PDB file of C-alpha atoms in Angstrom:
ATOM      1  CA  UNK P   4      49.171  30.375  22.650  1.00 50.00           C
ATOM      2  CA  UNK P   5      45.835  29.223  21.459  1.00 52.00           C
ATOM      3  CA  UNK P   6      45.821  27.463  17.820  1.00 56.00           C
ATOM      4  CA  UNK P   7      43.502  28.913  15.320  1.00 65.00           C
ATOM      5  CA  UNK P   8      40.525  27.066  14.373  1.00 68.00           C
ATOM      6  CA  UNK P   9      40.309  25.885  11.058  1.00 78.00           C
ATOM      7  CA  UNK P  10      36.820  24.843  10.164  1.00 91.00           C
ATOM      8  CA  UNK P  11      36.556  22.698   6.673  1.00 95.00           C
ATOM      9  CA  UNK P  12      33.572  22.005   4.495  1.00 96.00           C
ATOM     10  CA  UNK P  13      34.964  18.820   2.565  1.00 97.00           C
ATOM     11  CA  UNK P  14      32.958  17.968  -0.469  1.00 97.00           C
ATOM     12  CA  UNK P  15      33.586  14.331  -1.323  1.00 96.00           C
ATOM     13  CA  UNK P  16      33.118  12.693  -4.799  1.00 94.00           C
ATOM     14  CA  UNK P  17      33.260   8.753  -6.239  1.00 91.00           C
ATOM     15  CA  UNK P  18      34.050   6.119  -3.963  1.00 90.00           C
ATOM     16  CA  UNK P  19      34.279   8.715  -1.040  1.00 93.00           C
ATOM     17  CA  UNK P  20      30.159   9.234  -0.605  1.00 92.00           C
ATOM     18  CA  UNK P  21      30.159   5.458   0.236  1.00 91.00           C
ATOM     19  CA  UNK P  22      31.624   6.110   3.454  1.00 90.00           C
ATOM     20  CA  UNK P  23      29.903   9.052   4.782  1.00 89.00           C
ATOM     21  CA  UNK P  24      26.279   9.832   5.314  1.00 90.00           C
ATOM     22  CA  UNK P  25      26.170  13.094   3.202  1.00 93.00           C
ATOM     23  CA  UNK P  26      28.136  14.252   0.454  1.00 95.00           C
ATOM     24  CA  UNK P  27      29.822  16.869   2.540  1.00 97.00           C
ATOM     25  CA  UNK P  28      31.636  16.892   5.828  1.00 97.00           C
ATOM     26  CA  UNK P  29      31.819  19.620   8.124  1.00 96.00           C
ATOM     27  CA  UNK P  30      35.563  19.588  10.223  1.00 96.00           C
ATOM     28  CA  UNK P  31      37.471  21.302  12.860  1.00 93.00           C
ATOM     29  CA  UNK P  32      41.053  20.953  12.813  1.00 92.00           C
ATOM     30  CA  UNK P  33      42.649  23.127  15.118  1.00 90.00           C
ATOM     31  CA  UNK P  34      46.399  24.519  13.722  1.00 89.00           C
ATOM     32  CA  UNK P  35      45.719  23.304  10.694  1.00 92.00           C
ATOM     33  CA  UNK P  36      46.863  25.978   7.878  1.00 92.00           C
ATOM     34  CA  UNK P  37      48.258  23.662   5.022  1.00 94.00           C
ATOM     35  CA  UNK P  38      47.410  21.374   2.591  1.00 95.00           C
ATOM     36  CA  UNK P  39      49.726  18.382   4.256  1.00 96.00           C
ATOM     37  CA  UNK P  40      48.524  19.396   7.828  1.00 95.00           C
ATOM     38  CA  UNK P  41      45.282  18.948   6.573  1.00 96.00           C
ATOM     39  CA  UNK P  42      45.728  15.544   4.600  1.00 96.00           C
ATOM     40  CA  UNK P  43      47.579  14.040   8.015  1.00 96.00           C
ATOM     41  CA  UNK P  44      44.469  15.495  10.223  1.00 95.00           C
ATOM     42  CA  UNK P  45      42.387  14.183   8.287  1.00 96.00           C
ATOM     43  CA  UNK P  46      44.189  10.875   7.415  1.00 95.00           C
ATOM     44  CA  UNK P  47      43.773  10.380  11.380  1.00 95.00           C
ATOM     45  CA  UNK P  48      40.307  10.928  11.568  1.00 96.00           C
ATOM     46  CA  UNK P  49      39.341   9.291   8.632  1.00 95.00           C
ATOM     47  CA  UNK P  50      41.612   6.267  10.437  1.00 93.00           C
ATOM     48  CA  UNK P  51      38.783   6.346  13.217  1.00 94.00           C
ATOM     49  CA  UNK P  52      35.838   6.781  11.281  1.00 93.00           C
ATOM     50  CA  UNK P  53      36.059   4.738   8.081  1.00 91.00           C
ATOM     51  CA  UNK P  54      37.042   1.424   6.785  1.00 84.00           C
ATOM     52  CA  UNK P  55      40.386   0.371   5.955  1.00 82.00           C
ATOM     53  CA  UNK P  56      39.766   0.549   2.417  1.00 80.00           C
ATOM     54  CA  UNK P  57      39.324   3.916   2.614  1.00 86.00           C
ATOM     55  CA  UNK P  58      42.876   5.062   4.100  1.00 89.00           C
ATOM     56  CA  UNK P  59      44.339   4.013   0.564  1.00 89.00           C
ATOM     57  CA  UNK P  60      41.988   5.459  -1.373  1.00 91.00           C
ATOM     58  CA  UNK P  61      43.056   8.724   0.551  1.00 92.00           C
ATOM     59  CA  UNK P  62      46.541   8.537   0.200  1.00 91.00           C
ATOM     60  CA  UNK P  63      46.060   8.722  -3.437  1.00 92.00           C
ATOM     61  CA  UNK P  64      43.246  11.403  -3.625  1.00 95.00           C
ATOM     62  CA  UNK P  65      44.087  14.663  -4.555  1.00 96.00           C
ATOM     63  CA  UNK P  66      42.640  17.931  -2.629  1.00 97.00           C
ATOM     64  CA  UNK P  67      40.964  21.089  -4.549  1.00 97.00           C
ATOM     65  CA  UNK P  68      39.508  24.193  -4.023  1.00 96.00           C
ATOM     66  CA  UNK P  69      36.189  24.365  -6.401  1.00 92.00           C
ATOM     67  CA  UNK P  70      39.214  25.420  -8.938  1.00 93.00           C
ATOM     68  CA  UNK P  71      42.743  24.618  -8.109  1.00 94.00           C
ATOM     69  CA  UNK P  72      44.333  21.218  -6.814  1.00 95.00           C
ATOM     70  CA  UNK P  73      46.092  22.005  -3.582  1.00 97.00           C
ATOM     71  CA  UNK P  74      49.604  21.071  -3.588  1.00 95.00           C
ATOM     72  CA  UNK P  75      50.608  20.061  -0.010  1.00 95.00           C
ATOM     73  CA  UNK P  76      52.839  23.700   1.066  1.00 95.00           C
ATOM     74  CA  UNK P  77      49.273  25.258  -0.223  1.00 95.00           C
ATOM     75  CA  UNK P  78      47.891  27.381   2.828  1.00 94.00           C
ATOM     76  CA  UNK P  79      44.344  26.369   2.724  1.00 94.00           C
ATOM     77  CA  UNK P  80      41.542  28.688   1.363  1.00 94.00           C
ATOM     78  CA  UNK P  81      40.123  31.441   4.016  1.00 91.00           C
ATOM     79  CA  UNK P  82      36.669  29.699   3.671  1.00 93.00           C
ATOM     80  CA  UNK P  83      37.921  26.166   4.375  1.00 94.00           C
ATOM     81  CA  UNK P  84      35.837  24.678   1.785  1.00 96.00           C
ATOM     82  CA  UNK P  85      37.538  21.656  -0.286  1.00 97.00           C
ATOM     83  CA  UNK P  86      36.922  18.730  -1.884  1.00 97.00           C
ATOM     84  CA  UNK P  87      37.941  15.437  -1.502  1.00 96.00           C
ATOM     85  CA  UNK P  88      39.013  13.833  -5.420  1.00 95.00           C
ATOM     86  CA  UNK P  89      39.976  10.049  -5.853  1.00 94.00           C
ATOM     87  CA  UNK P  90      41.286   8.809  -9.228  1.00 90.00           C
ATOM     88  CA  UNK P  91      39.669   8.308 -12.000  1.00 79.00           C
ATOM     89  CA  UNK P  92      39.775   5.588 -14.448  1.00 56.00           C
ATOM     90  CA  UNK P  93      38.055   5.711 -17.479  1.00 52.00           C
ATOM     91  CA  UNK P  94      37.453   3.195 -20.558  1.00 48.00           C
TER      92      UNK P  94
END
């Protein structure tokens, strides 16, 4: 049985643009279909690709549609487009 192809477009805000080259990323995680798949697939790859400092920044990001924030039993949105949203402290 072949797993379905989830493509993601993964908008990133704040601290999150520091790490990548452009403010969106463009994904393929194969099986993937929920919110927590999705945070541990990406939690991996972000483990290979980014600085340390950026794995607990992660963990306590939440993840959106361009209106809702995913909870983590969320199936993910048909067009695979999310965004990445790290806490926010204000003054």
């Amino acid at each position: 049985r072949r797993l379905a192809r989830m493509n993601i477009t993964l908008q990133l805000f704040g601290r999150f643009r520091d790490f990548a080259d452009a403010p969106e990323l463009h994904l393929e995680f194969p099986g993937v279909t929920t919110t927590a798949e999705f945070r541990a697939a990406f939690e991996a790859w972000a483990r290979a690709h980014w600085p340390d400092a950026a794995i607990a920044l992660l963990q306590a990001s939440a993840i959106a549609t361009d209106t809702t924030l995913l909870h983590p039993r969320t199936p993910l949105p048909a067009d695979g487009r999310l965004a990445l949203l790290p806490p926010v402290s204000g003054g």
